[in-house]
Coordinates of N, CA and C in Angstrom, one line a residue:
M1 N 0.5 45.4 2.0 CA -0.5 44.6 2.8 C -1.8 44.5 2.1
R2 N -2.2 45.6 1.4 CA -3.5 45.6 0.7 C -3.5 44.6 -0.5
A3 N -2.4 44.5 -1.2 CA -2.2 43.6 -2.3 C -2.4 42.2 -1.9
S4 N -1.8 41.8 -0.7 CA -1.9 40.4 -0.3 C -3.3 40.1 0.2
R5 N -4.0 41.1 0.7 CA -5.4 40.9 1.1 C -6.3 40.6 -0.1
T6 N -6.0 41.4 -1.2 CA -6.7 41.3 -2.4 C -6.4 39.9 -3.1
A7 N -5.1 39.5 -3.1 CA -4.8 38.2 -3.6 C -5.4 37.1 -2.8
G8 N -5.4 37.3 -1.5 CA -6.0 36.3 -0.6 C -7.5 36.1 -0.9
A9 N -8.2 37.3 -1.1 CA -9.6 37.3 -1.4 C -9.9 36.6 -2.7
A10 N -9.1 36.9 -3.7 CA -9.2 36.2 -5.0 C -9.0 34.7 -4.9
L11 N -8.0 34.3 -4.2 CA -7.8 32.9 -4.0 C -9.0 32.2 -3.3
T12 N -9.5 32.8 -2.2 CA -10.6 32.3 -1.5 C -11.8 32.2 -2.5
T13 N -12.0 33.2 -3.3 CA -13.1 33.1 -4.3 C -13.0 32.0 -5.2
V14 N -11.8 31.8 -5.8 CA -11.5 30.7 -6.7 C -11.7 29.4 -6.1
V15 N -11.2 29.2 -4.9 CA -11.3 27.9 -4.1 C -12.8 27.7 -3.8
G16 N -13.5 28.7 -3.4 CA -14.9 28.5 -3.1 C -15.7 28.2 -4.3
L17 N -15.5 28.8 -5.4 CA -16.2 28.5 -6.7 C -15.8 27.1 -7.1
A18 N -14.6 26.7 -7.0 CA -14.2 25.4 -7.4 C -15.0 24.3 -6.6
L19 N -15.2 24.6 -5.3 CA -16.0 23.6 -4.5 C -17.4 23.6 -4.9
L20 N -17.9 24.7 -5.5 CA -19.3 24.7 -6.0 C -19.4 24.3 -7.4
G21 N -18.3 24.0 -8.1 CA -18.3 23.6 -9.5 C -18.5 24.7 -10.4
T22 N -18.1 26.0 -10.0 CA -18.3 27.1 -10.9 C -17.0 27.9 -11.0
A23 N -15.9 27.2 -10.9 CA -14.6 27.9 -10.9 C -14.2 28.3 -12.4
P24 N -13.4 29.2 -12.6 CA -12.9 29.5 -13.9 C -12.2 28.3 -14.5
A25 N -12.1 28.2 -15.8 CA -11.5 27.1 -16.5 C -10.1 27.0 -16.0
T26 N -9.7 25.7 -15.8 CA -8.3 25.4 -15.3 C -7.7 24.3 -16.2
A27 N -6.4 24.3 -16.3 CA -5.7 23.2 -17.0 C -5.7 22.0 -16.2
T28 N -5.8 20.8 -16.8 CA -5.6 19.5 -16.1 C -4.3 19.0 -16.4
D29 N -3.9 17.9 -15.8 CA -2.6 17.3 -16.1 C -2.4 16.8 -17.5
S30 N -3.5 16.6 -18.2 CA -3.3 16.1 -19.6 C -3.3 17.3 -20.6
G31 N -3.4 18.5 -20.1 CA -3.4 19.7 -20.9 C -4.8 20.1 -21.4
A32 N -5.8 19.2 -21.1 CA -7.2 19.6 -21.5 C -7.7 20.7 -20.5
V33 N -8.7 21.3 -20.9 CA -9.2 22.4 -20.1 C -10.6 22.0 -19.5
L34 N -10.8 22.2 -18.2 CA -12.1 22.0 -17.6 C -12.8 23.3 -17.6
A35 N -13.9 23.3 -18.2 CA -14.8 24.5 -18.2 C -15.8 24.3 -17.2
A36 N -15.7 25.0 -16.1 CA -16.6 24.8 -15.0 C -17.6 25.9 -15.0
G37 N -18.9 25.6 -14.9 CA -19.9 26.6 -14.7 C -20.5 27.2 -16.0
H38 N -19.9 26.8 -17.2 CA -20.4 27.4 -18.4 C -21.2 26.4 -19.2
G39 N -22.3 26.0 -18.6 CA -23.2 25.0 -19.3 C -22.6 23.6 -19.3
T40 N -21.6 23.4 -18.6 CA -21.0 22.0 -18.6 C -21.2 21.4 -17.3
S41 N -21.1 20.1 -17.2 CA -21.3 19.4 -16.0 C -20.0 19.5 -15.1
T42 N -20.2 19.3 -13.8 CA -19.1 19.3 -12.9 C -18.2 18.2 -13.2
P43 N -16.9 18.4 -13.2 CA -15.9 17.4 -13.5 C -16.0 16.3 -12.4
T44 N -15.8 15.0 -12.8 CA -15.9 13.9 -11.9 C -14.5 13.3 -11.8
A45 N -14.3 12.6 -10.7 CA -13.0 11.9 -10.5 C -12.9 10.8 -11.6
P46 N -11.6 10.5 -12.0 CA -11.5 9.4 -13.0 C -11.8 8.1 -12.3
A47 N -12.0 7.1 -13.2 CA -12.2 5.7 -12.7 C -10.9 5.3 -12.0
P48 N -11.0 4.3 -11.1 CA -9.8 3.7 -10.5 C -8.9 3.2 -11.6
P49 N -7.6 3.2 -11.5 CA -6.7 2.7 -12.5 C -6.9 1.2 -12.7
A50 N -6.9 0.7 -13.9 CA -7.2 -0.7 -14.2 C -6.2 -1.6 -13.6
Q51 N -5.0 -1.1 -13.3 CA -3.9 -1.9 -12.7 C -4.3 -2.3 -11.3
M52 N -5.2 -1.6 -10.6 CA -5.6 -2.0 -9.2 C -6.2 -3.4 -9.2
A53 N -6.8 -3.8 -10.3 CA -7.4 -5.2 -10.4 C -6.4 -6.3 -10.2
E54 N -5.1 -6.0 -10.5 CA -4.1 -6.9 -10.3 C -3.8 -7.2 -8.8
L55 N -4.3 -6.4 -7.9 CA -4.2 -6.6 -6.5 C -5.5 -7.1 -5.8
D56 N -6.4 -7.5 -6.6 CA -7.7 -8.0 -6.1 C -7.5 -9.3 -5.2
F57 N -6.5 -10.0 -5.4 CA -6.3 -11.2 -4.6 C -6.1 -10.9 -3.1
L58 N -5.8 -9.6 -2.8 CA -5.6 -9.1 -1.4 C -7.0 -8.9 -0.8
L59 N -8.0 -8.6 -1.6 CA -9.3 -8.1 -1.1 C -10.0 -9.2 -0.3
G60 N -10.6 -8.8 0.9 CA -11.3 -9.8 1.7 C -10.7 -10.0 3.0
D61 N -11.2 -11.0 3.8 CA -10.7 -11.3 5.1 C -9.9 -12.6 5.1
F62 N -8.7 -12.6 5.6 CA -7.8 -13.7 5.6 C -7.3 -14.0 7.0
V63 N -7.2 -15.3 7.3 CA -6.4 -15.7 8.5 C -5.1 -16.2 8.1
C64 N -4.0 -15.7 8.7 CA -2.7 -16.0 8.2 C -1.8 -16.7 9.3
S65 N -1.1 -17.6 8.9 CA 0.0 -18.2 9.7 C 1.3 -17.4 9.5
Y66 N 1.7 -16.7 10.5 CA 2.8 -15.8 10.4 C 4.0 -16.4 11.1
T67 N 5.1 -16.8 10.3 CA 6.3 -17.3 10.9 C 7.3 -16.3 10.9
D68 N 7.8 -15.9 12.1 CA 8.8 -14.9 12.3 C 10.2 -15.5 12.5
Y69 N 11.1 -15.1 11.6 CA 12.5 -15.6 11.7 C 13.5 -14.6 12.3
I70 N 13.0 -13.4 12.6 CA 13.9 -12.3 13.1 C 14.5 -12.6 14.5
S71 N 13.7 -13.3 15.3 CA 14.1 -13.5 16.7 C 15.0 -14.6 16.9
G72 N 15.5 -15.3 15.8 CA 16.4 -16.4 16.0 C 15.7 -17.7 15.7
T73 N 15.0 -18.2 16.7 CA 14.2 -19.4 16.6 C 12.9 -19.1 15.9
P74 N 12.6 -19.7 14.8 CA 11.3 -19.4 14.2 C 10.1 -19.6 15.1
T75 N 9.2 -18.6 15.1 CA 8.0 -18.8 15.9 C 6.8 -18.4 15.0
T76 N 5.7 -19.1 15.2 CA 4.5 -18.9 14.4 C 3.4 -18.5 15.2
A77 N 2.7 -17.5 14.7 CA 1.5 -16.9 15.3 C 0.4 -16.7 14.3
T78 N -0.8 -16.6 14.7 CA -2.0 -16.4 13.9 C -2.2 -14.9 13.8
V79 N -2.4 -14.4 12.6 CA -2.7 -12.9 12.4 C -3.8 -12.9 11.4
W80 N -4.5 -11.7 11.3 CA -5.6 -11.5 10.4 C -5.2 -10.3 9.5
W81 N -5.4 -10.5 8.2 CA -5.2 -9.5 7.2 C -6.5 -9.3 6.5
K82 N -7.1 -8.0 6.6 CA -8.3 -7.7 6.0 C -8.1 -6.5 5.1
T83 N -8.5 -6.7 3.8 CA -8.2 -5.6 2.8 C -9.5 -5.2 2.2
R84 N -9.7 -3.9 2.1 CA -10.9 -3.3 1.5 C -10.4 -2.2 0.5
K85 N -11.3 -1.9 -0.5 CA -11.1 -0.8 -1.4 C -11.4 0.5 -0.6
T86 N -10.7 1.5 -0.9 CA -10.9 2.8 -0.3 C -10.8 3.9 -1.3
L87 N -11.3 5.1 -1.1 CA -11.3 6.2 -2.0 C -11.8 5.8 -3.4
D88 N -13.0 5.2 -3.4 CA -13.6 4.8 -4.6 C -12.8 3.8 -5.4
G89 N -12.0 2.9 -4.8 CA -11.3 1.9 -5.4 C -9.9 2.3 -6.0
H90 N -9.5 3.6 -5.7 CA -8.2 4.1 -6.2 C -7.1 3.5 -5.3
Y91 N -7.5 3.1 -4.1 CA -6.5 2.5 -3.2 C -7.1 1.3 -2.5
Y92 N -6.3 0.4 -2.0 CA -6.7 -0.7 -1.2 C -6.0 -0.6 0.2
E93 N -6.8 -0.7 1.2 CA -6.2 -0.6 2.6 C -6.3 -1.9 3.3
M94 N -5.2 -2.4 3.7 CA -5.1 -3.7 4.5 C -5.0 -3.3 6.0
S95 N -5.8 -4.0 6.8 CA -5.7 -3.9 8.2 C -5.1 -5.2 8.7
L96 N -4.0 -5.1 9.5 CA -3.3 -6.3 10.0 C -3.5 -6.3 11.5
S97 N -3.7 -7.5 12.1 CA -3.8 -7.6 13.5 C -3.4 -8.9 14.0
G98 N -3.0 -9.0 15.2 CA -2.6 -10.2 15.9 C -2.7 -10.0 17.4
H99 N -2.8 -11.2 18.1 CA -2.9 -11.1 19.6 C -1.7 -11.5 20.3
E100 N -0.9 -12.4 19.8 CA 0.3 -13.0 20.5 C 1.5 -12.8 19.6
P101 N 2.2 -11.8 19.7 CA 2.1 -10.6 20.6 C 1.1 -9.7 20.0
P102 N 0.5 -8.7 20.9 CA -0.4 -7.8 20.4 C 0.2 -6.9 19.3
F103 N -0.6 -6.7 18.2 CA 0.0 -6.1 17.0 C -1.2 -5.5 16.2
E104 N -1.0 -4.4 15.6 CA -2.0 -3.8 14.7 C -1.2 -3.0 13.6
G105 N -1.6 -3.1 12.4 CA -0.9 -2.3 11.4 C -1.8 -2.0 10.2
R106 N -1.4 -1.1 9.3 CA -2.1 -0.7 8.1 C -1.1 -0.7 6.9
W107 N -1.6 -1.1 5.8 CA -0.8 -1.1 4.6 C -1.7 -0.7 3.4
V108 N -1.4 0.4 2.8 CA -2.2 1.0 1.8 C -1.5 0.8 0.4
F109 N -2.2 0.4 -0.6 CA -1.7 0.1 -1.9 C -2.4 1.0 -2.9
G110 N -1.6 1.5 -3.9 CA -2.2 2.3 -5.0 C -1.4 2.2 -6.3
W111 N -1.8 2.9 -7.3 CA -1.1 2.9 -8.6 C -0.6 4.3 -8.9
N112 N 0.7 4.4 -9.2 CA 1.3 5.7 -9.6 C 1.4 5.7 -11.1
P113 N 0.5 6.4 -11.9 CA 0.6 6.4 -13.3 C 1.9 7.1 -13.9
V114 N 2.4 8.1 -13.1 CA 3.5 8.8 -13.6 C 4.8 7.9 -13.7
D115 N 5.0 7.1 -12.7 CA 6.2 6.2 -12.7 C 5.8 4.8 -13.1
A116 N 4.5 4.6 -13.4 CA 4.1 3.2 -13.8 C 4.5 2.2 -12.8
E117 N 4.1 2.4 -11.6 CA 4.4 1.4 -10.5 C 3.4 1.5 -9.4
Y118 N 3.3 0.4 -8.7 CA 2.4 0.3 -7.5 C 3.2 1.0 -6.4
V119 N 2.4 1.8 -5.6 CA 3.0 2.5 -4.4 C 2.3 1.9 -3.2
S120 N 3.0 2.0 -2.1 CA 2.3 1.5 -0.8 C 3.0 2.3 0.3
F121 N 2.2 2.3 1.4 CA 2.7 2.9 2.7 C 2.3 2.0 3.8
Y122 N 3.2 1.6 4.6 CA 3.0 0.7 5.7 C 3.3 1.4 7.1
W123 N 2.5 1.1 8.1 CA 2.8 1.5 9.5 C 2.2 0.6 10.5
D124 N 2.7 0.4 11.7 CA 2.2 -0.5 12.7 C 2.4 0.1 14.1
T125 N 1.8 -0.6 15.1 CA 1.9 -0.2 16.5 C 3.3 -0.5 17.1
W126 N 4.1 -1.1 16.4 CA 5.5 -1.4 16.9 C 6.4 -0.3 16.4
G127 N 5.9 0.7 15.7 CA 6.7 1.9 15.2 C 7.4 1.7 13.9
N128 N 7.1 0.6 13.2 CA 7.6 0.4 11.9 C 6.9 1.1 10.8
T129 N 7.6 1.7 9.9 CA 6.9 2.4 8.7 C 7.8 2.1 7.5
G130 N 7.1 2.2 6.3 CA 7.8 1.9 5.1 C 7.0 2.4 3.9
A131 N 7.7 2.5 2.8 CA 7.0 3.0 1.5 C 7.6 2.2 0.3
P132 N 7.3 0.9 0.3 CA 7.9 0.1 -0.8 C 7.0 0.3 -2.1
V133 N 7.6 0.0 -3.2 CA 7.0 0.1 -4.5 C 7.1 -1.2 -5.3
S134 N 6.3 -1.3 -6.3 CA 6.4 -2.5 -7.2 C 6.2 -2.1 -8.6
T135 N 6.9 -2.7 -9.5 CA 6.7 -2.5 -11.0 C 5.7 -3.5 -11.5
G136 N 5.2 -4.4 -10.7 CA 4.2 -5.4 -11.2 C 4.7 -6.8 -11.0
W137 N 4.0 -7.7 -11.6 CA 4.3 -9.2 -11.5 C 5.6 -9.5 -12.1
D138 N 6.4 -10.3 -11.4 CA 7.7 -10.8 -11.9 C 7.5 -12.0 -12.8
E139 N 8.5 -12.4 -13.5 CA 8.4 -13.6 -14.4 C 8.2 -14.8 -13.6
D140 N 8.6 -14.9 -12.3 CA 8.4 -16.1 -11.5 C 7.0 -16.2 -10.9
G141 N 6.1 -15.2 -11.3 CA 4.8 -15.2 -10.7 C 4.6 -14.6 -9.4
S142 N 5.6 -13.8 -8.9 CA 5.4 -13.1 -7.7 C 5.3 -11.6 -7.9
L143 N 4.7 -11.0 -7.0 CA 4.5 -9.5 -7.0 C 5.4 -9.0 -5.9
T144 N 6.5 -8.3 -6.2 CA 7.5 -7.9 -5.3 C 7.4 -6.4 -5.0
F145 N 7.2 -6.1 -3.7 CA 7.3 -4.7 -3.2 C 8.6 -4.5 -2.5
Q146 N 9.3 -3.5 -2.9 CA 10.6 -3.2 -2.3 C 10.8 -1.8 -2.0
G147 N 11.5 -1.5 -0.9 CA 11.7 -0.1 -0.6 C 12.2 0.2 0.8
P148 N 12.4 1.5 1.2 CA 12.9 1.8 2.5 C 11.9 1.7 3.6
Y149 N 12.4 1.3 4.8 CA 11.6 1.1 6.0 C 12.4 1.7 7.1
A150 N 11.7 2.1 8.2 CA 12.2 2.4 9.5 C 11.7 1.2 10.3
A151 N 12.5 0.3 10.6 CA 12.1 -1.0 11.3 C 13.2 -1.5 12.2
Y152 N 12.8 -2.1 13.3 CA 13.8 -2.7 14.2 C 14.8 -1.7 14.7
G153 N 14.3 -0.5 14.8 CA 15.2 0.6 15.4 C 16.3 1.1 14.4
E154 N 16.1 0.8 13.2 CA 17.1 1.3 12.2 C 16.4 1.5 10.8
R155 N 17.2 2.1 9.9 CA 16.7 2.2 8.5 C 17.1 0.9 7.8
V156 N 16.2 0.3 7.1 CA 16.5 -0.9 6.4 C 15.8 -0.8 5.0
L157 N 16.2 -1.7 4.1 CA 15.5 -2.0 2.9 C 14.7 -3.2 3.1
S158 N 13.5 -3.2 2.6 CA 12.6 -4.3 2.8 C 12.1 -4.8 1.4
M159 N 11.8 -6.1 1.4 CA 11.2 -6.7 0.2 C 10.1 -7.7 0.6
D160 N 8.9 -7.5 0.1 CA 7.8 -8.5 0.3 C 7.5 -9.1 -1.1
R161 N 7.5 -10.5 -1.1 CA 7.2 -11.2 -2.3 C 5.9 -11.9 -2.1
F162 N 4.8 -11.4 -2.8 CA 3.5 -12.0 -2.7 C 3.4 -13.0 -3.8
R163 N 2.8 -14.2 -3.5 CA 2.5 -15.2 -4.5 C 1.0 -15.7 -4.3
V164 N 0.3 -15.7 -5.4 CA -1.1 -16.2 -5.3 C -1.1 -17.7 -5.5
V165 N -1.6 -18.5 -4.6 CA -1.7 -19.9 -4.7 C -3.0 -20.3 -5.4
D166 N -4.1 -19.7 -5.0 CA -5.4 -19.8 -5.7 C -6.3 -18.6 -5.2
A167 N -7.5 -18.6 -5.6 CA -8.4 -17.4 -5.3 C -8.6 -17.2 -3.9
D168 N -8.3 -18.2 -3.0 CA -8.6 -18.1 -1.6 C -7.3 -18.2 -0.8
H169 N -6.1 -18.1 -1.4 CA -4.9 -18.4 -0.7 C -3.7 -17.7 -1.3
Y170 N -3.0 -16.9 -0.5 CA -1.7 -16.3 -1.0 C -0.7 -16.3 0.1
T171 N 0.5 -16.1 -0.3 CA 1.7 -16.0 0.6 C 2.4 -14.7 0.5
D172 N 3.2 -14.4 1.5 CA 4.1 -13.2 1.5 C 5.3 -13.6 2.2
Q173 N 6.4 -13.6 1.5 CA 7.7 -13.8 2.1 C 8.4 -12.4 2.2
A174 N 8.8 -12.1 3.5 CA 9.5 -10.7 3.7 C 10.9 -10.9 4.0
Y175 N 11.7 -9.9 3.5 CA 13.2 -9.9 3.7 C 13.6 -8.5 4.0
I176 N 14.7 -8.3 4.7 CA 15.3 -7.0 4.9 C 16.8 -7.1 4.7
R177 N 17.4 -5.9 4.5 CA 18.9 -5.8 4.5 C 19.2 -4.4 4.9
S178 N 20.4 -4.2 5.4 CA 20.8 -2.8 5.9 C 21.2 -1.9 4.8
S179 N 21.8 -2.5 3.7 CA 22.2 -1.6 2.6 C 22.1 -2.4 1.3
E180 N 22.3 -1.8 0.2 CA 22.2 -2.4 -1.2 C 23.2 -3.5 -1.3
S181 N 24.3 -3.4 -0.6 CA 25.4 -4.4 -0.8 C 25.2 -5.6 0.1
D182 N 24.3 -5.6 1.1 CA 24.1 -6.7 2.0 C 23.2 -7.7 1.4
P183 N 23.3 -9.0 1.8 CA 22.4 -10.0 1.3 C 21.0 -9.8 2.0
W184 N 20.0 -10.3 1.3 CA 18.7 -10.3 1.9 C 18.6 -11.3 3.0
Q185 N 17.9 -11.0 4.1 CA 17.7 -11.9 5.3 C 16.2 -12.0 5.4
Q186 N 15.7 -13.3 5.3 CA 14.3 -13.5 5.4 C 13.9 -13.2 6.9
I187 N 12.8 -12.4 7.1 CA 12.3 -12.1 8.4 C 11.0 -12.8 8.7
S188 N 10.2 -13.1 7.6 CA 8.9 -13.7 7.9 C 8.4 -14.5 6.7
D189 N 7.5 -15.4 6.9 CA 6.8 -16.2 5.9 C 5.4 -16.2 6.4
V190 N 4.5 -15.6 5.5 CA 3.1 -15.5 5.9 C 2.2 -16.3 4.9
D191 N 1.4 -17.2 5.4 CA 0.5 -18.0 4.6 C -0.9 -17.6 4.9
C192 N -1.6 -16.9 4.0 CA -3.0 -16.4 4.2 C -4.1 -17.2 3.5
R193 N -5.1 -17.5 4.2 CA -6.3 -18.2 3.6 C -7.5 -17.5 3.9
R194 N -8.4 -17.4 2.9 CA -9.6 -16.6 3.0 C -10.6 -17.2 4.1
L195 N -11.2 -16.4 4.9 CA -12.1 -16.8 5.9 C -13.5 -17.1 5.2

């Protein structure tokens, strides 16, 4: 019992010192050593990944024409997609909203340098969640995010294909399928224009 208290006290001291910028030297992910408190400056967070600039077309306030194909007969509603930089530009957070039917969602985008891909996490007030990824721009000029979702009361695979029309206009065509062997079924077509 005494050993665990001593270890706990040591951990508390190291964590406390790290928060003050005077922690013992520690290894970083690149193998370099951060010397904290020994006449050196406090380490700072790295700059946002350069790859995030590839998603700048999402930034700003957009009004979107959202055509839903999942209900059988296509229906179109107006939605708003507003994207801002967050966490010092390391991530972009999109707020999605609509009134008919009432809807609110969030979609966060970032860059994973370990796997060299864009990561994202989506959730909304209808209970849908997903974590699609993208390796970057396709040869056809689209940016495709693909991955698992819990949507429409089941597990599905989802694909969103973003295309930039111009600096103030982009589209997103979304598809789902139940398994890798099933064909893609288009569920929506979104046309967004900057406000």
